Tab-separated table of N, CA, C and O in Angstrom:
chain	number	residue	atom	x	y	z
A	1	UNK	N	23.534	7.343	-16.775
A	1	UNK	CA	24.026	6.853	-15.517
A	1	UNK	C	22.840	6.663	-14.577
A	1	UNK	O	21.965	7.528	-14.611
A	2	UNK	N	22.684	5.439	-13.585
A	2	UNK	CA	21.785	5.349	-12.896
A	2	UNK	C	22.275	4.988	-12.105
A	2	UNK	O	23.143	4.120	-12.200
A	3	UNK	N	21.704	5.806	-10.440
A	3	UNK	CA	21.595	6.541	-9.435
A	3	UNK	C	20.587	5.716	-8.468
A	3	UNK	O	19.395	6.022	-8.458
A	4	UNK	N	21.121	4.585	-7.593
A	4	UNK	CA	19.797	4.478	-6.464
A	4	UNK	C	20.461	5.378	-5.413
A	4	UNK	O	21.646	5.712	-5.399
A	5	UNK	N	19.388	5.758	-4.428
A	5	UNK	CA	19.042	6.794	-3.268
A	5	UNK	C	18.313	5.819	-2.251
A	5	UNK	O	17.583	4.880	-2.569
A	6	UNK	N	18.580	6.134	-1.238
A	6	UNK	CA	17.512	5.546	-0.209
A	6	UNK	C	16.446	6.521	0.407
A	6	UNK	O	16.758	7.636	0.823
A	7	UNK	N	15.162	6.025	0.439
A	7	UNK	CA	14.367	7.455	1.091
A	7	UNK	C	13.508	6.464	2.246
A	7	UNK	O	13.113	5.302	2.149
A	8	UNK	N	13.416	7.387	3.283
A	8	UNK	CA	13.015	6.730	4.189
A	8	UNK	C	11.464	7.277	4.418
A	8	UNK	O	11.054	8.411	4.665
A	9	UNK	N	10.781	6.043	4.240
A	9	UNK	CA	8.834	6.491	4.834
A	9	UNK	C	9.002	6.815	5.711
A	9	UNK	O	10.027	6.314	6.172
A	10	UNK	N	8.402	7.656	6.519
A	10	UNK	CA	7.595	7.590	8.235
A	10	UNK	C	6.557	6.955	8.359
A	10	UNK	O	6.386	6.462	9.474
A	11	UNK	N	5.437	6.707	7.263
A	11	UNK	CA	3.863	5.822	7.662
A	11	UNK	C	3.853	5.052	6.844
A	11	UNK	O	3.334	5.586	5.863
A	12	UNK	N	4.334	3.302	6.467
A	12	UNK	CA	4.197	2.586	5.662
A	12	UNK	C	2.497	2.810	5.334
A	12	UNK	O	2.069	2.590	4.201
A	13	UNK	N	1.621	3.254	6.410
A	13	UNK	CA	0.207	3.623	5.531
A	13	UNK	C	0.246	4.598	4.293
A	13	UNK	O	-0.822	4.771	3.705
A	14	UNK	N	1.131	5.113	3.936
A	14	UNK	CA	0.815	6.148	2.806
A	14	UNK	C	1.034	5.223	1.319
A	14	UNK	O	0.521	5.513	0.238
A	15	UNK	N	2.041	3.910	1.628
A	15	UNK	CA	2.033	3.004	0.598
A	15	UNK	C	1.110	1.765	0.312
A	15	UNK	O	1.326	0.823	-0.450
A	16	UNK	N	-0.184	2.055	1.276
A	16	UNK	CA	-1.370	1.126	0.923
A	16	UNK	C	-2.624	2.126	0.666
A	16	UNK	O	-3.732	1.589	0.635
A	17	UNK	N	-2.550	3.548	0.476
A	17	UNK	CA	-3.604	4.112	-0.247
A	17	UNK	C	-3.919	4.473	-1.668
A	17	UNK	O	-3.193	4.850	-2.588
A	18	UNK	N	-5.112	4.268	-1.593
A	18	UNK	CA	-5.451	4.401	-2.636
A	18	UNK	C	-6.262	5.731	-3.076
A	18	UNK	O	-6.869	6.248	-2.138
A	19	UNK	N	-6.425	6.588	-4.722
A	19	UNK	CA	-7.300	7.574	-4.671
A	19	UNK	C	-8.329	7.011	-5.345
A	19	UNK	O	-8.435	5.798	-5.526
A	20	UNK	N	-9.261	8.010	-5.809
A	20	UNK	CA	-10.551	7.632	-6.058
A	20	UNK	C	-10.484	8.636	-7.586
A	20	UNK	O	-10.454	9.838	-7.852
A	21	UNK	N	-10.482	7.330	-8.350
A	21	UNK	CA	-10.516	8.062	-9.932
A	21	UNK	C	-11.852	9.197	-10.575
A	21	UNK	O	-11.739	10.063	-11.443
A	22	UNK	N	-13.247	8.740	-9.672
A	22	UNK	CA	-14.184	9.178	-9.576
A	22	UNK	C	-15.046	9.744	-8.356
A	22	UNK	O	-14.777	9.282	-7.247
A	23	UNK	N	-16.010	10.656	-8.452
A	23	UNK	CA	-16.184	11.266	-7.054
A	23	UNK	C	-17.275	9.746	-6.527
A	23	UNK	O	-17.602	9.608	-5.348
A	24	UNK	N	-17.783	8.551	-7.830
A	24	UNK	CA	-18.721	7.461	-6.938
A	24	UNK	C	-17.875	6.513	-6.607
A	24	UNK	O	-18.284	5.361	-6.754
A	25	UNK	N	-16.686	6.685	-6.153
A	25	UNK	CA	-15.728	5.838	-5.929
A	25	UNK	C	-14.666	6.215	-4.646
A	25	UNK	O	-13.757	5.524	-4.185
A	26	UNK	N	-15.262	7.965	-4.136
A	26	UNK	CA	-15.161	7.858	-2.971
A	26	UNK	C	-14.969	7.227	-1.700
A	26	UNK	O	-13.925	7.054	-1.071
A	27	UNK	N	-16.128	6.917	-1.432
A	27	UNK	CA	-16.539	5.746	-0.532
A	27	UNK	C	-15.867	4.460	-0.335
A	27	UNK	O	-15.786	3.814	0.710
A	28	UNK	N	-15.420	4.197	-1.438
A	28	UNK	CA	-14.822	2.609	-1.599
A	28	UNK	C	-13.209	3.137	-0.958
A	28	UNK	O	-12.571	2.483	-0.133
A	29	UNK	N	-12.798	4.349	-1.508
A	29	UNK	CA	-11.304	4.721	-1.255
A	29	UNK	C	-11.202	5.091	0.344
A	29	UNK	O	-10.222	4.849	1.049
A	30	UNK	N	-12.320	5.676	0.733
A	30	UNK	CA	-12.174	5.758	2.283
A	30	UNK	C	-12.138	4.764	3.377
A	30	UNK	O	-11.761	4.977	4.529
A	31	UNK	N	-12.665	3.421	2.780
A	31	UNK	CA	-13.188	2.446	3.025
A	31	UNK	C	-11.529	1.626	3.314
A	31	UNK	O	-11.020	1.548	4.431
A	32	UNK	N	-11.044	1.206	2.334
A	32	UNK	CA	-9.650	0.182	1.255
A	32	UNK	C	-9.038	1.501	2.357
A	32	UNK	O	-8.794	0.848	3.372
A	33	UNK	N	-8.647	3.073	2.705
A	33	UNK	CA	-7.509	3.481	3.155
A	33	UNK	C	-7.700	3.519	4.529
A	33	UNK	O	-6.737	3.783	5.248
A	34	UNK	N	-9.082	3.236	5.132
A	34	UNK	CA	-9.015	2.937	6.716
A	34	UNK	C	-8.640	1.511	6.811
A	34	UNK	O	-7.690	1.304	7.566
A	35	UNK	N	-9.229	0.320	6.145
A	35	UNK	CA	-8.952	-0.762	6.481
A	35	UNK	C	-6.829	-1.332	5.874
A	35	UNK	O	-6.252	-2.414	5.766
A	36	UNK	N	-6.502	-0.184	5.706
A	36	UNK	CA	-4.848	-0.412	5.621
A	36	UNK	C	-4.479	0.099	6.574
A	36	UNK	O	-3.638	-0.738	6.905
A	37	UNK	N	-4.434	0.839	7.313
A	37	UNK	CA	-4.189	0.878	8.610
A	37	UNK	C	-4.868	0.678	9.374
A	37	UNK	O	-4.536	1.090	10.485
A	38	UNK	N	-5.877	0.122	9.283
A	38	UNK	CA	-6.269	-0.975	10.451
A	38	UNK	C	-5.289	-1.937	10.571
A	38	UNK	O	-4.734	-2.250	11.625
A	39	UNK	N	-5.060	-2.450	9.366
A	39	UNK	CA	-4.352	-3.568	9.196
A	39	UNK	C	-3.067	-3.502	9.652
A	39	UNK	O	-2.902	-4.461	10.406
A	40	UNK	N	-2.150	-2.891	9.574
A	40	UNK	CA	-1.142	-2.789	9.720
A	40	UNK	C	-0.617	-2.449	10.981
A	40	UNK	O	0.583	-2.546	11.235
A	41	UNK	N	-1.973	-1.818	12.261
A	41	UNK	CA	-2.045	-1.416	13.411
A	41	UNK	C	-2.354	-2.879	13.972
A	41	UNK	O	-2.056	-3.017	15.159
A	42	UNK	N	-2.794	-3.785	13.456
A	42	UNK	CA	-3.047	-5.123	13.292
A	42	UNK	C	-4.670	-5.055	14.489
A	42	UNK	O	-4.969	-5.538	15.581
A	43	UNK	N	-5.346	-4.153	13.446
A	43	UNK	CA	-6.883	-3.921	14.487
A	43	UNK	C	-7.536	-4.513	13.315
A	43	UNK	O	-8.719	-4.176	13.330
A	44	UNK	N	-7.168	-5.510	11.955
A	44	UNK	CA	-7.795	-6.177	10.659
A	44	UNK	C	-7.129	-7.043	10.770
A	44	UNK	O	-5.978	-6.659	10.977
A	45	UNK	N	-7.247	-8.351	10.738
A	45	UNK	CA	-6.550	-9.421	10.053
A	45	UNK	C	-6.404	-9.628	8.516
A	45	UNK	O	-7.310	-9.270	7.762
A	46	UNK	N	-5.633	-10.019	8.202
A	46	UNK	CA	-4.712	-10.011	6.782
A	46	UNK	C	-6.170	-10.537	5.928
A	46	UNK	O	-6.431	-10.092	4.811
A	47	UNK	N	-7.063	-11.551	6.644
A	47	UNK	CA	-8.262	-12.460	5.361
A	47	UNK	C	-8.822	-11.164	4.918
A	47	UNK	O	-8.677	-10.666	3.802
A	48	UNK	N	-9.708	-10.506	6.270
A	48	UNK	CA	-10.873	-9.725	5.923
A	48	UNK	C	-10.244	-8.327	5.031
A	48	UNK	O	-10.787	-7.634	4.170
A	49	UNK	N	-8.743	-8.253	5.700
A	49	UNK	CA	-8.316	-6.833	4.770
A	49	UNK	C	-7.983	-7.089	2.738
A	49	UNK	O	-8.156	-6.232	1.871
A	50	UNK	N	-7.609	-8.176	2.591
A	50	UNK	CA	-7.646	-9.007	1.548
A	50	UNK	C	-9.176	-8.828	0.879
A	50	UNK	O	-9.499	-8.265	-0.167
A	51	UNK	N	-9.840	-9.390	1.691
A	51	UNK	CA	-11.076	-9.117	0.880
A	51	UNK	C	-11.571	-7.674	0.754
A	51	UNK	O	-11.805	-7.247	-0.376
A	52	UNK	N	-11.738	-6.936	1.759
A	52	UNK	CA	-12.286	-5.969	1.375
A	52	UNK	C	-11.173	-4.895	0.478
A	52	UNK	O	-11.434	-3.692	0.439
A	53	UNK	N	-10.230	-5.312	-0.055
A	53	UNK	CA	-9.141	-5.169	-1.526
A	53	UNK	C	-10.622	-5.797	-2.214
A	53	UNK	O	-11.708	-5.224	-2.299
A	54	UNK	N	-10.304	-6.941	-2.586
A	54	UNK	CA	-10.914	-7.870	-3.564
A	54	UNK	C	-12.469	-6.960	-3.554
A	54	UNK	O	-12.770	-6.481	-4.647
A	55	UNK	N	-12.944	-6.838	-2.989
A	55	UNK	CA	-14.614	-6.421	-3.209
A	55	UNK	C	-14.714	-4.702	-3.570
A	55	UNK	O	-15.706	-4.025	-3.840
A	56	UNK	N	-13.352	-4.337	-3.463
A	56	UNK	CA	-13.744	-3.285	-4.431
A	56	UNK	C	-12.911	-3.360	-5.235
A	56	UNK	O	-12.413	-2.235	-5.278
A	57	UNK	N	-12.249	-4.209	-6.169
A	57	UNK	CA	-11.202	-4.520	-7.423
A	57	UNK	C	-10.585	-4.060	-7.386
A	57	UNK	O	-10.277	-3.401	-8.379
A	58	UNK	N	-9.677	-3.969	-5.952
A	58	UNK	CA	-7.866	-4.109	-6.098
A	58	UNK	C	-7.266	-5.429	-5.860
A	58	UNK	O	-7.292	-5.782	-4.681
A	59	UNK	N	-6.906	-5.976	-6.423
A	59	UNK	CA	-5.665	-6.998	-6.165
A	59	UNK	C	-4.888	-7.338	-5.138
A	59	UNK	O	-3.887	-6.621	-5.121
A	60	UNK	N	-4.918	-8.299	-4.073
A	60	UNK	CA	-4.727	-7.390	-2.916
A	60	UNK	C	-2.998	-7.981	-2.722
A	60	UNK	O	-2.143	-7.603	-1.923
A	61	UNK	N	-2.937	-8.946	-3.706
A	61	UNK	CA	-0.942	-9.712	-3.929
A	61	UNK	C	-0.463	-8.633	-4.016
A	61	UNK	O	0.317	-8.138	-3.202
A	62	UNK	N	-1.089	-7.864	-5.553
A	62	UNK	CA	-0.346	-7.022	-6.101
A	62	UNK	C	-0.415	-5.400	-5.008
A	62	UNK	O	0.258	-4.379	-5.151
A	63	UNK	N	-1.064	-5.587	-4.371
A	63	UNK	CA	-1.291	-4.254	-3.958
A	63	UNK	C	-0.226	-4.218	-2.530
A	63	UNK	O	0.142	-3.159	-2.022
A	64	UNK	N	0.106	-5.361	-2.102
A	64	UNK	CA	0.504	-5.333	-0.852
A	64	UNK	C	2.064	-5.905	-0.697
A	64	UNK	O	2.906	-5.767	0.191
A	65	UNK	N	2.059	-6.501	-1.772
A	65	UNK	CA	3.934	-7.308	-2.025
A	65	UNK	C	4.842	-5.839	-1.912
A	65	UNK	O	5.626	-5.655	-0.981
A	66	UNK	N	4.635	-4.928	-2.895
A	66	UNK	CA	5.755	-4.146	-2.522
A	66	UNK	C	5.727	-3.452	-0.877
A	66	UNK	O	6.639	-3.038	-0.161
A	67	UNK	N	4.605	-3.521	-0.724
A	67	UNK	CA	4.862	-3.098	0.788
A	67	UNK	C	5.313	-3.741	1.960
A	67	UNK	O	5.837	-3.221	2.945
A	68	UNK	N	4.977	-5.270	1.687
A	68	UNK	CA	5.619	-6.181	2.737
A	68	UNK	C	7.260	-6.713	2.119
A	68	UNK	O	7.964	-7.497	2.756
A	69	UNK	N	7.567	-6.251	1.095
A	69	UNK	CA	9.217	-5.804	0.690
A	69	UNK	C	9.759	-5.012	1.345
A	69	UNK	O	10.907	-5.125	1.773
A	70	UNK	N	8.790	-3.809	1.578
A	70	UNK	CA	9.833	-2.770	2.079
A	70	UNK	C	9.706	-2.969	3.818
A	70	UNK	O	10.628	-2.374	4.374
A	71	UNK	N	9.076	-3.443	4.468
A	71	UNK	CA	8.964	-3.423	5.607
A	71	UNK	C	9.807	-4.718	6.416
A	71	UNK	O	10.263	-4.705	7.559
A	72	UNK	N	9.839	-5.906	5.327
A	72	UNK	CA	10.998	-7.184	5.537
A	72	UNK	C	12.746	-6.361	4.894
A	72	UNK	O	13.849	-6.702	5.323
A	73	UNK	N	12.584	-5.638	4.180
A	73	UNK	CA	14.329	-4.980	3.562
A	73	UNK	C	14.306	-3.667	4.474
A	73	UNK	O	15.417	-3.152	4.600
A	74	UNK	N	13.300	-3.053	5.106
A	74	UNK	CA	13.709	-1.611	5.491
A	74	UNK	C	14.440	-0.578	4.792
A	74	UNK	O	15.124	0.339	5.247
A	75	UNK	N	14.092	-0.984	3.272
A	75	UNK	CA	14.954	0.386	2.438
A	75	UNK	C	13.711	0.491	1.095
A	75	UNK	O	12.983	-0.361	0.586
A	76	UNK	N	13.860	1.631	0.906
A	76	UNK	CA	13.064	1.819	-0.632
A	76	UNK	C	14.156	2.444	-1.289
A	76	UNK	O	14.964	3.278	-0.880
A	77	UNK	N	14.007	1.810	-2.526
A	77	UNK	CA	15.630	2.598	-3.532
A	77	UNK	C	14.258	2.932	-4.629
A	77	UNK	O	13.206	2.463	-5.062
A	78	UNK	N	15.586	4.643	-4.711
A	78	UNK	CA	14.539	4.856	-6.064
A	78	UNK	C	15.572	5.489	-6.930
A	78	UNK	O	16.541	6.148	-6.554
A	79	UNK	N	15.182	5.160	-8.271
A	79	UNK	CA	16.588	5.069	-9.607
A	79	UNK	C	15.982	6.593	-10.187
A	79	UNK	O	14.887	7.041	-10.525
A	80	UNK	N	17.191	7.016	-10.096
A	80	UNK	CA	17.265	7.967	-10.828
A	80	UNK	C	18.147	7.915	-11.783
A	80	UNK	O	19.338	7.681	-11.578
A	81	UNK	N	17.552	8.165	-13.102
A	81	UNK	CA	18.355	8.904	-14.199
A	81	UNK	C	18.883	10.019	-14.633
A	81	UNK	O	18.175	10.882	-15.152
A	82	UNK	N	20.077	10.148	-14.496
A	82	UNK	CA	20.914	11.448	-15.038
A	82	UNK	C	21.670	11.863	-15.985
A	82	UNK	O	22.100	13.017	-15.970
C-alpha cells in the first residue's frame, strides 16, 4: 500500500545544498550553499547562480527543477511504503 504525506519545509535553502564528498571539495560546497541562498534571497541572479552550479559540476536544471516545483505547488509528497 502506498501512502503520500505532506511535509512542510521552513527554508526552501536546505533543498539547494549540497555536501562535500571530500574534505578538497569543501570549499566548492561552501561556495554552491551560500550562492543558493543568495539566490533565492534574490541577492544572485538566476545566470551567475547557474554558473557557479556549472563550474563546480552540478547541473544546475537538474539541481534546481525540483525545487522550483515545490515552491510553484507549495507541497512536497513523500510515498511511503507499508
Amino acid at each position: 500500500m502506498k501512502n503520500k504525506i505532506l511535509v512542510s519545509l521552513p527554508d526552501y535553502r536546505d533543498l539547494l545544498m549540497v555536501t562535500a564528498a571530500e574534505a578538497r571539495d569543501i570549499d566548492g560546497m561552501i561556495i554552491i550553499n551560500q550562492a543558493g541562498a543568495d539566490w533565492l534571497m534574490g541577492k544572485l541572479d538566476t545566470g551567475t547562480y547557474f554558473e557557479t552550479l556549472d563550474h563546480y559540476g552540478v547541473d544546475p536544471y537538474t539541481h534546481v527543477k525540483p525545487v522550483e516545483e515545490l515552491a510553484f505547488n507549495q507541497t512536497v509528497t513523500v510515498e511511503l511504503f507499508l
